[in-house]
PDB file of C-alpha atoms and ligand atoms in Angstrom:
ATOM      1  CA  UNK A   1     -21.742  64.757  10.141  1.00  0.00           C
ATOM      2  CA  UNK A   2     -18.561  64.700   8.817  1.00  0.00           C
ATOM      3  CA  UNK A   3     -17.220  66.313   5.118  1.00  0.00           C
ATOM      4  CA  UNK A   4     -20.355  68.731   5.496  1.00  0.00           C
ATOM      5  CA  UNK A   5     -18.516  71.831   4.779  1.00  0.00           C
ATOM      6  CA  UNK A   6     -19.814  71.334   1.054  1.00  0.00           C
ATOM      7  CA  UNK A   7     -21.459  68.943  -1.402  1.00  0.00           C
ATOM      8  CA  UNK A   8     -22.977  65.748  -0.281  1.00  0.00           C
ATOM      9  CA  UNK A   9     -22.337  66.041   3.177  1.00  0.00           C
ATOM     10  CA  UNK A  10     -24.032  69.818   3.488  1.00  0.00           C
ATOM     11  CA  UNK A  11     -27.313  68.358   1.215  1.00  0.00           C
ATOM     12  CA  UNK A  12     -27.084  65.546   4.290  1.00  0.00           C
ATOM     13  CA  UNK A  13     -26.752  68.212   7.041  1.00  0.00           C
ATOM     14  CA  UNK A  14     -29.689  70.649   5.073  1.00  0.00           C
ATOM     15  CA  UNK A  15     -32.428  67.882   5.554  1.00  0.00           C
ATOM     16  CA  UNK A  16     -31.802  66.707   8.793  1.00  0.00           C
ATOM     17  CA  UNK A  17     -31.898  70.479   9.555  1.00  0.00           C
ATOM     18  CA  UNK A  18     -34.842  70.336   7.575  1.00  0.00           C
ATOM     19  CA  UNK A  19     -36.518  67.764  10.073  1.00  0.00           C
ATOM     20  CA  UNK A  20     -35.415  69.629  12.993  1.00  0.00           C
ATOM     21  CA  UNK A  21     -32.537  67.905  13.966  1.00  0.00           C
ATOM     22  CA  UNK A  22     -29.627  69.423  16.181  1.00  0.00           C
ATOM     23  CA  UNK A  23     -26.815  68.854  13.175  1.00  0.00           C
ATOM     24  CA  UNK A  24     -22.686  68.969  14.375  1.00  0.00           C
ATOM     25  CA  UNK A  25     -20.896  70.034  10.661  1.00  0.00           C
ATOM     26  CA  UNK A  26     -16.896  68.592  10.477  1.00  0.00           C
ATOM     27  CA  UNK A  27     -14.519  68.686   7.612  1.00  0.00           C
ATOM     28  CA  UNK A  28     -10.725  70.442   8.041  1.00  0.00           C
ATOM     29  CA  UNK A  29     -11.201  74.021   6.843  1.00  0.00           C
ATOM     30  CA  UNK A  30     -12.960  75.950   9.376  1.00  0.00           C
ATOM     31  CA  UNK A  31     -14.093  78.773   7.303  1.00  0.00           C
ATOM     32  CA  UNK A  32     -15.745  76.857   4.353  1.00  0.00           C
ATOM     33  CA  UNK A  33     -17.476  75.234   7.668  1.00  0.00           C
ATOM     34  CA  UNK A  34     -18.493  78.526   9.133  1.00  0.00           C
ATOM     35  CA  UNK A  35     -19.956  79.500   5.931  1.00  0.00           C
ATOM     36  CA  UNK A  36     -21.720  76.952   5.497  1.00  0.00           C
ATOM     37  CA  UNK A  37     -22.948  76.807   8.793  1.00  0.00           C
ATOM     38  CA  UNK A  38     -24.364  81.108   8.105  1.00  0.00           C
ATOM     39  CA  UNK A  39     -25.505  79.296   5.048  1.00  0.00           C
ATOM     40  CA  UNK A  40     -28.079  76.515   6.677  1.00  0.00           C
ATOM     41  CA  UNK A  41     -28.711  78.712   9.756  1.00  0.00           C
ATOM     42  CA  UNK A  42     -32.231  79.880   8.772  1.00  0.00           C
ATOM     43  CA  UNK A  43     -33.343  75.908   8.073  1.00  0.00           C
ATOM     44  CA  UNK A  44     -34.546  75.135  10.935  1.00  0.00           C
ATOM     45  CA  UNK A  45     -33.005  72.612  13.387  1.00  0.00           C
ATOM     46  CA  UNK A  46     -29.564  73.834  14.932  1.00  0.00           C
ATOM     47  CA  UNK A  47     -26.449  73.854  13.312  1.00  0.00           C
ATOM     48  CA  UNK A  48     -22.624  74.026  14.986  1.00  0.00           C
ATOM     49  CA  UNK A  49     -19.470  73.174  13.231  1.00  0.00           C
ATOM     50  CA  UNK A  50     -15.758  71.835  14.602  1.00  0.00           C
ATOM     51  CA  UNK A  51     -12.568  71.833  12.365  1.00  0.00           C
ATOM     52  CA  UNK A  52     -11.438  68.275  12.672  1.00  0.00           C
ATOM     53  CA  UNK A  53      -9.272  66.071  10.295  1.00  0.00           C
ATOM     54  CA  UNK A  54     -11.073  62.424   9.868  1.00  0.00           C
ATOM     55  CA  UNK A  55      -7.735  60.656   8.864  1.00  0.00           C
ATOM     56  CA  UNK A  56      -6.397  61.029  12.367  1.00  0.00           C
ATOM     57  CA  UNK A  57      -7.634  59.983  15.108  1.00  0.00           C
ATOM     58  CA  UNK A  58      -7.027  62.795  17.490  1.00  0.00           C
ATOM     59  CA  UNK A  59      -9.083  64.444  14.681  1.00  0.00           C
ATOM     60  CA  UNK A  60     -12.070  62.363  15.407  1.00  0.00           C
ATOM     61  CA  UNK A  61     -12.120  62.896  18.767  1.00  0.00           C
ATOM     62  CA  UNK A  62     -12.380  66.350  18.771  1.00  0.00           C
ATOM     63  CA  UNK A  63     -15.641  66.111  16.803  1.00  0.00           C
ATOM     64  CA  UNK A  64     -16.790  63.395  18.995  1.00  0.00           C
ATOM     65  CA  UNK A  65     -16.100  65.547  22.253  1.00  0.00           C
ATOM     66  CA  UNK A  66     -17.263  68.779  20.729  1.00  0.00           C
ATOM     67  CA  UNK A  67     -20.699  66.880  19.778  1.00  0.00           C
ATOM     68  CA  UNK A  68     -21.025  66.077  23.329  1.00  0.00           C
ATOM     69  CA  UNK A  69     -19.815  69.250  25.040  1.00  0.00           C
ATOM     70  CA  UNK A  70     -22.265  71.359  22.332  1.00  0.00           C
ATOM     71  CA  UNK A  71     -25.447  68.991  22.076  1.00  0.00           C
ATOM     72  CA  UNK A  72     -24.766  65.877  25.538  1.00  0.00           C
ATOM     73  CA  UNK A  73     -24.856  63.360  22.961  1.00  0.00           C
ATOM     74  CA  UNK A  74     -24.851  61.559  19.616  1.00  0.00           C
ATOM     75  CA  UNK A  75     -27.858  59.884  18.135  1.00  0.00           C
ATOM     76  CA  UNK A  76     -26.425  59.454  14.529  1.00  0.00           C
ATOM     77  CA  UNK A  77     -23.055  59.584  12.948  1.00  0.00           C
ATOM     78  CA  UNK A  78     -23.253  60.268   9.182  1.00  0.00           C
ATOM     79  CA  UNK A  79     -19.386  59.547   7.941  1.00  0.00           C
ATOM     80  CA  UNK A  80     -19.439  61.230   4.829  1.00  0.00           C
ATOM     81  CA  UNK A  81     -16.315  62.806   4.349  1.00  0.00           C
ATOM     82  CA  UNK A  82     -14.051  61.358   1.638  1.00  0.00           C
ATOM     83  CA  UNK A  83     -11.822  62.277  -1.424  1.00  0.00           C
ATOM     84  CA  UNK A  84     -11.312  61.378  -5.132  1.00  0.00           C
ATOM     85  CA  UNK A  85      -8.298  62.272  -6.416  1.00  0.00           C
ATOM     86  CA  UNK A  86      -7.450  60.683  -9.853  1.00  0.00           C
ATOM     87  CA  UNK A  87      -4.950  58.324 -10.121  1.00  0.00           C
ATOM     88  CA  UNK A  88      -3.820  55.624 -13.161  1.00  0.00           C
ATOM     89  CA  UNK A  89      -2.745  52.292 -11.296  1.00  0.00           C
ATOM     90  CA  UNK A  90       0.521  52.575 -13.675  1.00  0.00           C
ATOM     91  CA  UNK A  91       1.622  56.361 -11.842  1.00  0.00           C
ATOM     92  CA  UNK A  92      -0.012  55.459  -8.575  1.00  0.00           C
ATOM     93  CA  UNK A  93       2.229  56.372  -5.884  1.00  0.00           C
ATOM     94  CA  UNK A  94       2.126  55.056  -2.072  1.00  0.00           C
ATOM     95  CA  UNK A  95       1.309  58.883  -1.152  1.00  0.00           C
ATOM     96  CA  UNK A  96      -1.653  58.425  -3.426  1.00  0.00           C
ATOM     97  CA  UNK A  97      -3.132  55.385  -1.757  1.00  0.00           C
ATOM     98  CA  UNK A  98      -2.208  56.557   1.669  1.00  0.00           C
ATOM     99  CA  UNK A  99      -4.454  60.094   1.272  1.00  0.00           C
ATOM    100  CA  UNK A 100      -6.991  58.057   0.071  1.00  0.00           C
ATOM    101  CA  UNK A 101      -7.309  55.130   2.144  1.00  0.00           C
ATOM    102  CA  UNK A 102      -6.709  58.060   5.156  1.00  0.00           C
ATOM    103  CA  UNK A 103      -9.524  59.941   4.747  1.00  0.00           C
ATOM    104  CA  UNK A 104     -11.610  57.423   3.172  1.00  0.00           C
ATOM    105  CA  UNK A 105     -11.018  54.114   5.296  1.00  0.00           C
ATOM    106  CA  UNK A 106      -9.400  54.855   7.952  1.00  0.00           C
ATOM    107  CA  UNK A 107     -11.235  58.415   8.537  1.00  0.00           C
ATOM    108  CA  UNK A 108     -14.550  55.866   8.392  1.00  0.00           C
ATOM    109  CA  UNK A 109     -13.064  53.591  11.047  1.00  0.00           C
ATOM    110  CA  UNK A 110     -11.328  56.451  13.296  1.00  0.00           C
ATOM    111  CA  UNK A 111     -15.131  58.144  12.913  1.00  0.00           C
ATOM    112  CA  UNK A 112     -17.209  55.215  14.115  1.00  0.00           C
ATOM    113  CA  UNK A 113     -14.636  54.857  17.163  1.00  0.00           C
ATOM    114  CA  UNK A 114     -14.519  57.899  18.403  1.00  0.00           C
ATOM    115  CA  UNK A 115     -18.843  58.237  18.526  1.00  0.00           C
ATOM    116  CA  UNK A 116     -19.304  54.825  20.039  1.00  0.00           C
ATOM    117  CA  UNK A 117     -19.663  55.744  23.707  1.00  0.00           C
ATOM    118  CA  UNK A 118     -22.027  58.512  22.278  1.00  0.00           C
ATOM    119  CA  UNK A 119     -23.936  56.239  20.173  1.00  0.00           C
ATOM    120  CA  UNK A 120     -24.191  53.099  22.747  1.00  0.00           C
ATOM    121  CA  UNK A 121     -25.523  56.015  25.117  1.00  0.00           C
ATOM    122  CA  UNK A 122     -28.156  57.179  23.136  1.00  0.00           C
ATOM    123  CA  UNK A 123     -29.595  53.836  23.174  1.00  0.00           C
ATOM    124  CA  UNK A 124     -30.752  53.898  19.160  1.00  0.00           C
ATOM    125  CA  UNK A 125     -27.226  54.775  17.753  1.00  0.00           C
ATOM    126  CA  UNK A 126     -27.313  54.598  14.120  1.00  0.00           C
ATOM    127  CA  UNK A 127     -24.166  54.390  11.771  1.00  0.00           C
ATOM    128  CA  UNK A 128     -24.914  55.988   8.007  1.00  0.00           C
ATOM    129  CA  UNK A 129     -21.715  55.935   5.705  1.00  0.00           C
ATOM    130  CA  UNK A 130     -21.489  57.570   2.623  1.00  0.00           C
ATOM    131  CA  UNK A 131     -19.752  54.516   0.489  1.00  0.00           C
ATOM    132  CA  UNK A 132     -19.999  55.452  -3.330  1.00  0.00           C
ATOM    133  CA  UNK A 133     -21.387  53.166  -6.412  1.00  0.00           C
ATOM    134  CA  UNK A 134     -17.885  53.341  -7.602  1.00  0.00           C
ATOM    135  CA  UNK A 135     -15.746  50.211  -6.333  1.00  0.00           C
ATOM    136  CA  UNK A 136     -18.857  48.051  -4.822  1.00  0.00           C
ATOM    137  CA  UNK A 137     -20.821  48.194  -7.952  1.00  0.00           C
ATOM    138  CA  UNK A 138     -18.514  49.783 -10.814  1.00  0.00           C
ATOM    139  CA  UNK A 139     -15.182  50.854 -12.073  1.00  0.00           C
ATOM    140  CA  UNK A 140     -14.011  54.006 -13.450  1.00  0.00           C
ATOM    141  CA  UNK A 141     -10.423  54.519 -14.593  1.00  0.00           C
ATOM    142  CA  UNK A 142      -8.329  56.431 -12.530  1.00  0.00           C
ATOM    143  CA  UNK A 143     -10.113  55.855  -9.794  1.00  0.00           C
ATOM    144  CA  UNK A 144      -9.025  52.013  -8.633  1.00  0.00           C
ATOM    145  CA  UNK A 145      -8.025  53.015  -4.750  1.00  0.00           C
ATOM    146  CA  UNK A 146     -10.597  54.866  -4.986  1.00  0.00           C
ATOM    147  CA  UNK A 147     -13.180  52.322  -5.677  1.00  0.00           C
ATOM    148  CA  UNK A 148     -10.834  50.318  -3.239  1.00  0.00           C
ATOM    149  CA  UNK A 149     -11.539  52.301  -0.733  1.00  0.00           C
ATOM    150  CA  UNK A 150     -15.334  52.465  -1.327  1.00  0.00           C
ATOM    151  CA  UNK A 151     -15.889  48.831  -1.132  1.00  0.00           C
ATOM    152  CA  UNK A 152     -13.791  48.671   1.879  1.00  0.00           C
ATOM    153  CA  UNK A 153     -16.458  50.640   3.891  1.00  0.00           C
ATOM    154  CA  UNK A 154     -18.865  48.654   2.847  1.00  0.00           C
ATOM    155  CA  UNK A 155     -16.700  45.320   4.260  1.00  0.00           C
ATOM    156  CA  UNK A 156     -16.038  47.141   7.670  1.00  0.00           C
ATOM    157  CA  UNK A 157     -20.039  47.617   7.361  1.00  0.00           C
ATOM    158  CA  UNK A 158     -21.068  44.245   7.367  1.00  0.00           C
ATOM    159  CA  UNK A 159     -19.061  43.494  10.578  1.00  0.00           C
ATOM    160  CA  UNK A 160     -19.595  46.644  12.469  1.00  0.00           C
ATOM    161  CA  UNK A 161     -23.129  46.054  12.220  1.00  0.00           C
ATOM    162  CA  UNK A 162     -22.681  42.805  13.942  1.00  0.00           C
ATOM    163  CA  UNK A 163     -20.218  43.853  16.542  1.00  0.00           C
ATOM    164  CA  UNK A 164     -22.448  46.724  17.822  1.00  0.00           C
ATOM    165  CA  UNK A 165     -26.002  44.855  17.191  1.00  0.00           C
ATOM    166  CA  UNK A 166     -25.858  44.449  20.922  1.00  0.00           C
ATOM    167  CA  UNK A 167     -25.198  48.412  21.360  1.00  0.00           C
ATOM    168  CA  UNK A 168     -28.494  48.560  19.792  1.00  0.00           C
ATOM    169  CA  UNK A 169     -26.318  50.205  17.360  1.00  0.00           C
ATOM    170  CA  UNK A 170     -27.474  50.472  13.264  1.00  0.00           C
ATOM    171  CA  UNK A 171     -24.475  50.317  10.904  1.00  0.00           C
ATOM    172  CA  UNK A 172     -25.712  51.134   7.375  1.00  0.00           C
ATOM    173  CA  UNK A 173     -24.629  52.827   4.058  1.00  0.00           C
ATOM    174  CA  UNK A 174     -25.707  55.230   0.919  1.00  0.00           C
ATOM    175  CA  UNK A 175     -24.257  54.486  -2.521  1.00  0.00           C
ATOM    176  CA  UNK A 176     -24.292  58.003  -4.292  1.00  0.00           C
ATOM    177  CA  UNK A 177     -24.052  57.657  -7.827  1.00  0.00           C
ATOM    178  CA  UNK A 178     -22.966  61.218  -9.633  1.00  0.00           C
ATOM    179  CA  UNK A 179     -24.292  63.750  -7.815  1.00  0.00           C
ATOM    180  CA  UNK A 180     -23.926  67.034  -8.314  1.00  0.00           C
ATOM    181  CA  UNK A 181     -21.228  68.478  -5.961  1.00  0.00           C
ATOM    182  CA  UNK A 182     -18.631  70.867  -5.860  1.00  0.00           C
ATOM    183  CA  UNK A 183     -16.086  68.164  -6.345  1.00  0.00           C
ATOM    184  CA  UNK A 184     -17.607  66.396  -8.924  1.00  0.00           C
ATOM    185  CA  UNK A 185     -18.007  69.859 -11.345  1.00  0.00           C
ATOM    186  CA  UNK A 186     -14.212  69.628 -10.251  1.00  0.00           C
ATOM    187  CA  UNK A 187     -14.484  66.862 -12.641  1.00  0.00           C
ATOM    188  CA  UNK A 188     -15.083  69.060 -15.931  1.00  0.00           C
ATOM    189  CA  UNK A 189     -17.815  69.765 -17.926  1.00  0.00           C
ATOM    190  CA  UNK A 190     -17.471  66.833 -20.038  1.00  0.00           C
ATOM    191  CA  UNK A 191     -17.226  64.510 -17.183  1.00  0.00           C
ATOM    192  CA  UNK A 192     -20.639  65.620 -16.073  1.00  0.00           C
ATOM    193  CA  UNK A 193     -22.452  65.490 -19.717  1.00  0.00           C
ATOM    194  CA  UNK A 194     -21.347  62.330 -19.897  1.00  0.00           C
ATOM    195  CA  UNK A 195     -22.807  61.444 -16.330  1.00  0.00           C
ATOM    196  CA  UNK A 196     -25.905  62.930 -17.038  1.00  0.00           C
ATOM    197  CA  UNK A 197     -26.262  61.168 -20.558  1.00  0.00           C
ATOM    198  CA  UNK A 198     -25.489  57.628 -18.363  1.00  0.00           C
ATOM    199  CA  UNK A 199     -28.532  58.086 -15.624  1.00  0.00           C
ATOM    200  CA  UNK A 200     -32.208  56.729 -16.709  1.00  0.00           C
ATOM    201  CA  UNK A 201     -33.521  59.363 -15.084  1.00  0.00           C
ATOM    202  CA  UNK A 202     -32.002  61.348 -17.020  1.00  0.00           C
ATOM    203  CA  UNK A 203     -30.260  63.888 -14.448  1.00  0.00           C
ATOM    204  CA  UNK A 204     -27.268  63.720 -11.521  1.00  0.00           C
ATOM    205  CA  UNK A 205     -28.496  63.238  -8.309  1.00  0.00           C
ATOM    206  CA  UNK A 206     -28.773  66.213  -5.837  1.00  0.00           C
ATOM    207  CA  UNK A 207     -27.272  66.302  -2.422  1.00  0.00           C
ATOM    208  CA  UNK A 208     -30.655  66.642  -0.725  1.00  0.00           C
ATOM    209  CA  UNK A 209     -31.589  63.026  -2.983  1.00  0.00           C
ATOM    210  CA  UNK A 210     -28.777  61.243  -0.726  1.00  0.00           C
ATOM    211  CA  UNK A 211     -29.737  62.929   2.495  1.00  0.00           C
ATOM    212  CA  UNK A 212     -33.374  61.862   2.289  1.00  0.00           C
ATOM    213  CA  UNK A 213     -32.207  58.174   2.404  1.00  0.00           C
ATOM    214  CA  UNK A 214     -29.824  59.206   5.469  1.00  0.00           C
ATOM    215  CA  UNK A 215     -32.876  60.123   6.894  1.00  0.00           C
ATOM    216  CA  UNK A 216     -34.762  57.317   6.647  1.00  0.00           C
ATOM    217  CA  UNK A 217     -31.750  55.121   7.721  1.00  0.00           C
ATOM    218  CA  UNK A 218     -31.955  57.284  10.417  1.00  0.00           C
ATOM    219  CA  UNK A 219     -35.779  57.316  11.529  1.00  0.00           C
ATOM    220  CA  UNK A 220     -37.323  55.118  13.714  1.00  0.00           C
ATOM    221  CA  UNK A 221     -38.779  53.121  10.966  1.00  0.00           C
ATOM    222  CA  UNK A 222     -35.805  51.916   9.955  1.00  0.00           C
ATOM    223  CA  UNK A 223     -34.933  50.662  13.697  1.00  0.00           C
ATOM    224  CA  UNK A 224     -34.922  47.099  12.507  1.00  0.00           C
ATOM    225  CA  UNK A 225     -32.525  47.421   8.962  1.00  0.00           C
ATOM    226  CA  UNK A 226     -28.690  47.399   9.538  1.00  0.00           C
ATOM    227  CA  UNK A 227     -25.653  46.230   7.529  1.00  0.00           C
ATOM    228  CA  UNK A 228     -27.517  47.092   4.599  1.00  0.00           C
ATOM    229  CA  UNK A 229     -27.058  49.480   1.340  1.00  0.00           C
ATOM    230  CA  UNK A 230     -29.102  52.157  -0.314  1.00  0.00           C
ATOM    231  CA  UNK A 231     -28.167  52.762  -3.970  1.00  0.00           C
ATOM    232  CA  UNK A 232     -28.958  56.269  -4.830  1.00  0.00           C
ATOM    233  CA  UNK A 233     -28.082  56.640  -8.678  1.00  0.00           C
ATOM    234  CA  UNK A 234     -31.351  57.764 -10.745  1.00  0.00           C
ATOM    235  CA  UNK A 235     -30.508  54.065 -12.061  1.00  0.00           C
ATOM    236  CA  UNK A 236     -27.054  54.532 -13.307  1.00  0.00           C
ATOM    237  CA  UNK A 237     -26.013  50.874 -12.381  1.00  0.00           C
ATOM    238  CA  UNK A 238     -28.585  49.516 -14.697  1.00  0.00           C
ATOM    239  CA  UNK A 239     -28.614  49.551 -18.126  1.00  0.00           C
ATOM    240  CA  UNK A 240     -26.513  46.794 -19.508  1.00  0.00           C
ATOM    241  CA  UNK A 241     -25.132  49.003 -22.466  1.00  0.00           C
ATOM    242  CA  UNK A 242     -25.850  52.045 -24.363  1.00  0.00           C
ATOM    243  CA  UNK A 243     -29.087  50.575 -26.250  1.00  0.00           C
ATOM    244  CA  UNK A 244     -30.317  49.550 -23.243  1.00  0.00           C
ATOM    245  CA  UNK A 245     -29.788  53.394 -21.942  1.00  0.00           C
ATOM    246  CA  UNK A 246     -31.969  54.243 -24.903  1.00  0.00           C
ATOM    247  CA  UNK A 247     -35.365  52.782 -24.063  1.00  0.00           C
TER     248      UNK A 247
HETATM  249  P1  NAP B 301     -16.789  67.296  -1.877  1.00  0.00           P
HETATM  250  O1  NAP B 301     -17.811  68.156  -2.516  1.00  0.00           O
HETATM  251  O2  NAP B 301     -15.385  67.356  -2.380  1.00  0.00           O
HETATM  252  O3  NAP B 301     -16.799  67.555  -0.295  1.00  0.00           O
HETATM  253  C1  NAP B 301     -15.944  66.799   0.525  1.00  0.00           C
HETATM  254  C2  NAP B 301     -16.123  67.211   1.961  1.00  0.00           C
HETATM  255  O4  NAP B 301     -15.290  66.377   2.799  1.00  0.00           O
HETATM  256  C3  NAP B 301     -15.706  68.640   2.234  1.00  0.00           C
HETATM  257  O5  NAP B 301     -16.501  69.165   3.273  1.00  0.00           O
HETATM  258  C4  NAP B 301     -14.261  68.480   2.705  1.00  0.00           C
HETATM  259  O6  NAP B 301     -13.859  69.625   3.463  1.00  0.00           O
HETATM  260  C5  NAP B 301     -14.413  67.220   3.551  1.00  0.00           C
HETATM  261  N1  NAP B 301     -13.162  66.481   3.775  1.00  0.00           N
HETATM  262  C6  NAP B 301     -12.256  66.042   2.869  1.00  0.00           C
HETATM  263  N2  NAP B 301     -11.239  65.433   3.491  1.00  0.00           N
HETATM  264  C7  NAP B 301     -11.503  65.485   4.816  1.00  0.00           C
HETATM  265  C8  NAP B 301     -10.824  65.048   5.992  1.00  0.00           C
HETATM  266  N3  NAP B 301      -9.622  64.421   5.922  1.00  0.00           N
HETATM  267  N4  NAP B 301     -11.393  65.273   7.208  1.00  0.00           N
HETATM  268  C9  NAP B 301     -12.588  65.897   7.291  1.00  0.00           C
HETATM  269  N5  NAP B 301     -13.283  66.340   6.235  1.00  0.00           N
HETATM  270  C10 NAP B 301     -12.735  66.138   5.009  1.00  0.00           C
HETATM  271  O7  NAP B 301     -17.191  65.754  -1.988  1.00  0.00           O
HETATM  272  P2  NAP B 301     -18.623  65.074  -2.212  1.00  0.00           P
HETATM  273  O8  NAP B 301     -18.786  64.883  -3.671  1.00  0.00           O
HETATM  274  O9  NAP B 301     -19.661  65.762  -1.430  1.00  0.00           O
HETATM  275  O10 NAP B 301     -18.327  63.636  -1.572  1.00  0.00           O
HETATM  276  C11 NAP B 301     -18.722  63.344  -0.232  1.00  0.00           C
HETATM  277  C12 NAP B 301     -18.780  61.836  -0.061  1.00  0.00           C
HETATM  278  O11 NAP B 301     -19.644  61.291  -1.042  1.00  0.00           O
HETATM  279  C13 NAP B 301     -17.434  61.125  -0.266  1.00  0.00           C
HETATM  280  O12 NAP B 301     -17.315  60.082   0.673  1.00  0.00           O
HETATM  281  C14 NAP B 301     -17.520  60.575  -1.666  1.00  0.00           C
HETATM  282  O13 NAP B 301     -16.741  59.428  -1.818  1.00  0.00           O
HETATM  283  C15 NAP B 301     -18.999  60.263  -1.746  1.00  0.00           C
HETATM  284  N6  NAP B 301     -19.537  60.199  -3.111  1.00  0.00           N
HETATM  285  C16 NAP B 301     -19.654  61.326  -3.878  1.00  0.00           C
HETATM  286  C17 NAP B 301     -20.229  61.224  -5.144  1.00  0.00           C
HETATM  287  C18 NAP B 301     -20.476  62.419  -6.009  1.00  0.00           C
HETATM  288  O14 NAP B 301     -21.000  62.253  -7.118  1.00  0.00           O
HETATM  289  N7  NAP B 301     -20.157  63.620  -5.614  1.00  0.00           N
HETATM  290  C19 NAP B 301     -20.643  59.975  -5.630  1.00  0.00           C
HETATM  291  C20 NAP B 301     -20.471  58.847  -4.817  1.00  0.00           C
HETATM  292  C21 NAP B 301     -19.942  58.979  -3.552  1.00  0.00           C
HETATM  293  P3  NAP B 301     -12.297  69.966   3.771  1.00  0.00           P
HETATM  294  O15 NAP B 301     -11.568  69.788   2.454  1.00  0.00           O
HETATM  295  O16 NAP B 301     -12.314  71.353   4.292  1.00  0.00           O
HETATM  296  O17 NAP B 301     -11.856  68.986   4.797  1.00  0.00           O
END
């Protein structure tokens, strides 16, 4: 599970814990991991953690290797981790787009390779990536590699689900809207009025709301769905203006 030192990835990690699962935590700073790993020890499950940088690939294999040395395998791989640093396309510098697309495309890509002998061995692999509403459904200034980099998963989705079909491999995705994260309070207080004020149901998301769907894309039941997307948004991508938002 990777980016599951804090926020999304941590609310994915706390209910697979939750079901009992044996949970590998990854993201670069190794004592945010280990307390967050004290933090979802009493859960239930077990929970281990491994520094590892998903923009490289020497990063990713790391992870991979330390899943297999700690637990002899991989069953699911949820790529979570990504960034979302601001930038206006008129100041966007190369060093901008390459952090972004880094962690966020190629840290997807350098993920899924390095888990794929784990995953083909398990025999019901499955593939959950943490894409974002932003860029496949909507826009946001400041946030165009971003959104770039968002719908991008969501293209190597589509394909990796085909390539690795025969793996018996699932490739699927969650589209968080705002959910309520360390790095999205990052954001400012206004940013997340406004958020809440834009969701029908009338709240942000919480991290456990996006790791419930991982779950299910990662149950049995959903042995037959792959190259898909769950939207998880409280209906944020639906009202067609601000009257509409009012009922
Ligand atoms: P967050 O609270 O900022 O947490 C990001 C996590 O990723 C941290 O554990 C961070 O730890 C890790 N990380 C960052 N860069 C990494 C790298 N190069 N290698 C390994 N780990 C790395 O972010 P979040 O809000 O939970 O977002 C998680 C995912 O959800 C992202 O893919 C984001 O695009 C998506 N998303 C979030 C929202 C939202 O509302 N929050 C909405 C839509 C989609 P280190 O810094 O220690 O590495």
């Amino acid at each position: 599970m990777t980016g599951a030192s804090k926020g999304i990835g941590k609310g994915i990690a706390h209910v697979f814990l939750q079901a009992g699962a044996r949970v590998l935590i990854a993201a670069r700073n190794a004592d945010a991991l280990a307390a967050a790993a004290e933090e979802l020890s009493g859960v239930g499950g077990q929970i281990e953690y491994v520094a590892a940088d998903v923009s490289r690939a020497d990063g990713c294999a790391v992870m991979a290797e330390a899943a297999q040395q700690r637990f002899g395998g991989i069953d699911v791989l949820c790529a979570n981790a990504g960034i979302f640093p601001e930038a206006r396309i008129v100041d966007m510098t190369e060093a901008d787009m390459d952090e972004v697309f880094g962690c966020n495309i190629k840290g997807t890509i350098f993920s899924v390779q390095s888990c794929l002998p784990a995953l083909e061995a398990s025999g019901r692999g499955r593939i959950i990536l943490t894409s974002s509403i932003t860029g496949p459904v909507t826009g946001f200034p400041g946030w165009s590699h971003y959104g770039a980099s968002k719908a991008a998963q969501l293209g190597f989705l589509r394909t990796a689900a085909i390539e690795l079909a025969s793996q018996q491999i699932t490739v699927n995705a969650v589209l968080p809207g705002n959910i309520a994260t360390e790095g999205l309070h990052e954001l400012g207080a206004d940013y997340v009025r406004q958020m809440e004020a834009s969701v029908p149901l009338g709240r942000l998301g919480s991290v456990d709301d996006v790791g419930h769907a991982c779950l299910f894309l990662a149950s049995d039941e959903a042995g037959f769905i792959t190259g898909q997307t769950i939207v998880v948004d409280g209906g944020q991508v639906l009202p067609e203006s601000l009257m509409a938002l009012q009922g």
